[in-house]
PDB file of C-alpha atoms in Angstrom:
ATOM      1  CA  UNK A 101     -46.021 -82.547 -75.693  1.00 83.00           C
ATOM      2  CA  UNK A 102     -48.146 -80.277 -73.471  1.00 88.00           C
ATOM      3  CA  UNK A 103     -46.281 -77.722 -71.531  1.00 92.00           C
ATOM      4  CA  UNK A 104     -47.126 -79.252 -68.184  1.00 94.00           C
ATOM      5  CA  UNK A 105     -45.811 -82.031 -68.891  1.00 94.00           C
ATOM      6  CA  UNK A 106     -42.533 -80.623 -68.700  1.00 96.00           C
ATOM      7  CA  UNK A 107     -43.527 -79.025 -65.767  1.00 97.00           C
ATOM      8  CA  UNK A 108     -44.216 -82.452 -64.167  1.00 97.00           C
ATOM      9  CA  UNK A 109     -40.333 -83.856 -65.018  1.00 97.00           C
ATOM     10  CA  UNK A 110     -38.903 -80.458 -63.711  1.00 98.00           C
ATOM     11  CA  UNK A 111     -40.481 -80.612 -60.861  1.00 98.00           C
ATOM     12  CA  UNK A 112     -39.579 -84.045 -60.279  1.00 97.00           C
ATOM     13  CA  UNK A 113     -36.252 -83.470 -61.013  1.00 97.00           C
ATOM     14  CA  UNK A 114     -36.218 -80.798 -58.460  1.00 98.00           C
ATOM     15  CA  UNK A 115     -38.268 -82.444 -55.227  1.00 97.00           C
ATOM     16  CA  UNK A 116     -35.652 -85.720 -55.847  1.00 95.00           C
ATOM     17  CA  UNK A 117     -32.704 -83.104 -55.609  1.00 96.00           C
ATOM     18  CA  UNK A 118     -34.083 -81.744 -52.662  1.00 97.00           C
ATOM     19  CA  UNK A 119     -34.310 -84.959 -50.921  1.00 93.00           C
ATOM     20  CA  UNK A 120     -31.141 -86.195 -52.305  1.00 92.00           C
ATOM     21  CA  UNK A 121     -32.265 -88.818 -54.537  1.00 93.00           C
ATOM     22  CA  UNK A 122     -29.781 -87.720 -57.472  1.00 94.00           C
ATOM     23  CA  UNK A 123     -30.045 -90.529 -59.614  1.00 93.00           C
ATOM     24  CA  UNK A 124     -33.799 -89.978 -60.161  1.00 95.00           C
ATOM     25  CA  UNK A 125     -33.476 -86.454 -60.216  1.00 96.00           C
ATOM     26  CA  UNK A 126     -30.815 -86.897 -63.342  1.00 95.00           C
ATOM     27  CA  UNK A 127     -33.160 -89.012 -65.190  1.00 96.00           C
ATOM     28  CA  UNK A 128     -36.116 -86.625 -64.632  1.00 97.00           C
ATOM     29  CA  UNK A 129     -33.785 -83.542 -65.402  1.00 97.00           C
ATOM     30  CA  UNK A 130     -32.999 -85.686 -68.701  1.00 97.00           C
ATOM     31  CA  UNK A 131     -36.740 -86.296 -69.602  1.00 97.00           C
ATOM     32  CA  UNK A 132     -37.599 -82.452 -68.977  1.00 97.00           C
ATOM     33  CA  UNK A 133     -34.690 -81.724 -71.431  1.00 96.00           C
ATOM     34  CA  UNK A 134     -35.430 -83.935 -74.163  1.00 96.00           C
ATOM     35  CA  UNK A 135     -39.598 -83.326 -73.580  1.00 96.00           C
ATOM     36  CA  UNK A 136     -38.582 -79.826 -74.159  1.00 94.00           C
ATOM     37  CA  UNK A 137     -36.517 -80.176 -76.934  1.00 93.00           C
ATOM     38  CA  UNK A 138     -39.530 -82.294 -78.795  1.00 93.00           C
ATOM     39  CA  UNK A 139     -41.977 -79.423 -78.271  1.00 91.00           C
ATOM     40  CA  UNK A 140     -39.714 -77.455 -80.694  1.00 89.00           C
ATOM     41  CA  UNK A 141     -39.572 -80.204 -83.610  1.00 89.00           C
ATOM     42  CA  UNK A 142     -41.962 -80.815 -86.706  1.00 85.00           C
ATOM     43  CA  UNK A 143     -43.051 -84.158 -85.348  1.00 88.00           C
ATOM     44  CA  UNK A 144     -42.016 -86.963 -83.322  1.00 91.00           C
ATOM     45  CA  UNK A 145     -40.725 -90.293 -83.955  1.00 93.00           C
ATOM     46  CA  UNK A 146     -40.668 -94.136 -82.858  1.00 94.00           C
ATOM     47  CA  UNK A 147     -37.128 -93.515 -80.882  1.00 95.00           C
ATOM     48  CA  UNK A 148     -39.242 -90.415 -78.555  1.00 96.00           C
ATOM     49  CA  UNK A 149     -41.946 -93.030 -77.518  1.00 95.00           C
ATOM     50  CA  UNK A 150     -39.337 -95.547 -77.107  1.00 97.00           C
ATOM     51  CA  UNK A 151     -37.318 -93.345 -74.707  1.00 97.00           C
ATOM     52  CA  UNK A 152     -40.124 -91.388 -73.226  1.00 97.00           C
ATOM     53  CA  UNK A 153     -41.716 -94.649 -72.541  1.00 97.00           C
ATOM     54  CA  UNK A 154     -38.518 -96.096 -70.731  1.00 97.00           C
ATOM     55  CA  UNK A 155     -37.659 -93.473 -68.957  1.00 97.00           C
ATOM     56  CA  UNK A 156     -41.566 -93.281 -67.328  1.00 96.00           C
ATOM     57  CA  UNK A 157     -40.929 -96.708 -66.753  1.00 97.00           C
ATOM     58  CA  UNK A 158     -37.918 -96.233 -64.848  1.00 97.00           C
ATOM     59  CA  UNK A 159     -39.033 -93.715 -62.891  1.00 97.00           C
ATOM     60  CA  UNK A 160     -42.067 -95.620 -62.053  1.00 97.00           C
ATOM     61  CA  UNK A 161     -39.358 -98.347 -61.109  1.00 96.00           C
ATOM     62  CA  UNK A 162     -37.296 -96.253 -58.966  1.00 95.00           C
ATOM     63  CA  UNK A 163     -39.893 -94.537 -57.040  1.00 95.00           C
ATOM     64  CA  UNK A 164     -41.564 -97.812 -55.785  1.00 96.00           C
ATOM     65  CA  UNK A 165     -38.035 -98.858 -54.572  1.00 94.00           C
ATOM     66  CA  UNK A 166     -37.898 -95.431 -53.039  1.00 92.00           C
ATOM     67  CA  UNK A 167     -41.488 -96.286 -51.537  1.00 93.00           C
ATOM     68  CA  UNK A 168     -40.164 -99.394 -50.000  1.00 95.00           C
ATOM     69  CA  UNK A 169     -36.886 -97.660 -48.334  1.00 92.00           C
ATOM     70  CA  UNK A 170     -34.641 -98.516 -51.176  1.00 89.00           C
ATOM     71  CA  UNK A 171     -32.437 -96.216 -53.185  1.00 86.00           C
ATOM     72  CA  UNK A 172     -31.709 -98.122 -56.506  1.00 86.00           C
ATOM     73  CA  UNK A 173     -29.354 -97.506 -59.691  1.00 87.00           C
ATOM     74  CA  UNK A 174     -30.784 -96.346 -62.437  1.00 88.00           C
ATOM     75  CA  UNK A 175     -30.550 -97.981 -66.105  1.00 93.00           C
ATOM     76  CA  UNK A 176     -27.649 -95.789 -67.421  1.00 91.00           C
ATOM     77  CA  UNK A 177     -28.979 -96.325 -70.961  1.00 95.00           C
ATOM     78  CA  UNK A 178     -32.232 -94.664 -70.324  1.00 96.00           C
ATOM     79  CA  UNK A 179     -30.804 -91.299 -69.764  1.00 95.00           C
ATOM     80  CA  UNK A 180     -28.499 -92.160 -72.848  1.00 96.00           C
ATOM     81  CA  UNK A 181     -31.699 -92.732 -74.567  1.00 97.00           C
ATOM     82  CA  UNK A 182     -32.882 -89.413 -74.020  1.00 96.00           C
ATOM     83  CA  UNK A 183     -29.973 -87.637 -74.568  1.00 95.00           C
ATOM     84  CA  UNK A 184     -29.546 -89.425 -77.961  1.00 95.00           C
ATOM     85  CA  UNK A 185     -32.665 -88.033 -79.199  1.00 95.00           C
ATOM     86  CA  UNK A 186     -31.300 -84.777 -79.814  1.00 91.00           C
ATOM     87  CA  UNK A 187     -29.016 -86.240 -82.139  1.00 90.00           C
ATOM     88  CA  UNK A 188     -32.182 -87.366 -84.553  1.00 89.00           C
ATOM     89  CA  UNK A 189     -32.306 -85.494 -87.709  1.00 84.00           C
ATOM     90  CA  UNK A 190     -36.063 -84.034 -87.525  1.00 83.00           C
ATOM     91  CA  UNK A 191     -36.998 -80.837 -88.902  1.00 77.00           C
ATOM     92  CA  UNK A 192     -37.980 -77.866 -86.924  1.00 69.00           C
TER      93      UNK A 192
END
């Protein structure tokens, strides 16, 4: 995972804050975390593409709601999905 591309989900996670849109600033802050953590590991895995996938998706989701004047909930289990990663047994 290339550094900027954490750099892209923090600074999400940070311009959402600022504007008060929480929700998508706790799934971004949850991608940056996990995107991180996946930089440090041997390899990656099915369940990282999965969630990274999913939670790009969701963002994608919530934004054009945000676009249109809407401020949606999020799918709880996509930040679980992320979080859940760190719990894979991968070497380092």
């Amino acid at each position: 995972v290339p550094e900027s591309t954490v750099g892209w989900a923090h600074a999400l996670a940070g311009s959402s804050a600022t504007v008060g849109f929480h929700t998508l600033s706790d799934i971004a802050r949850a991608l940056e975390n996990a995107l991180d953590h996946q930089r440090t590991l041997a390899y990656g895995t099915p369940q990282h593409a999965l969630a990274f996938t999913a939670a790009a998706e969701e963002i994608r989701r919530l934004l054009h709601q945000f676009a249109a004047g809407f401020l949606k909930d999020p799918d709880p289990g996509v930040v679980r999905a992320l979080q859940d990663l760190k719990d894979l047994d991968i070497p380092q």
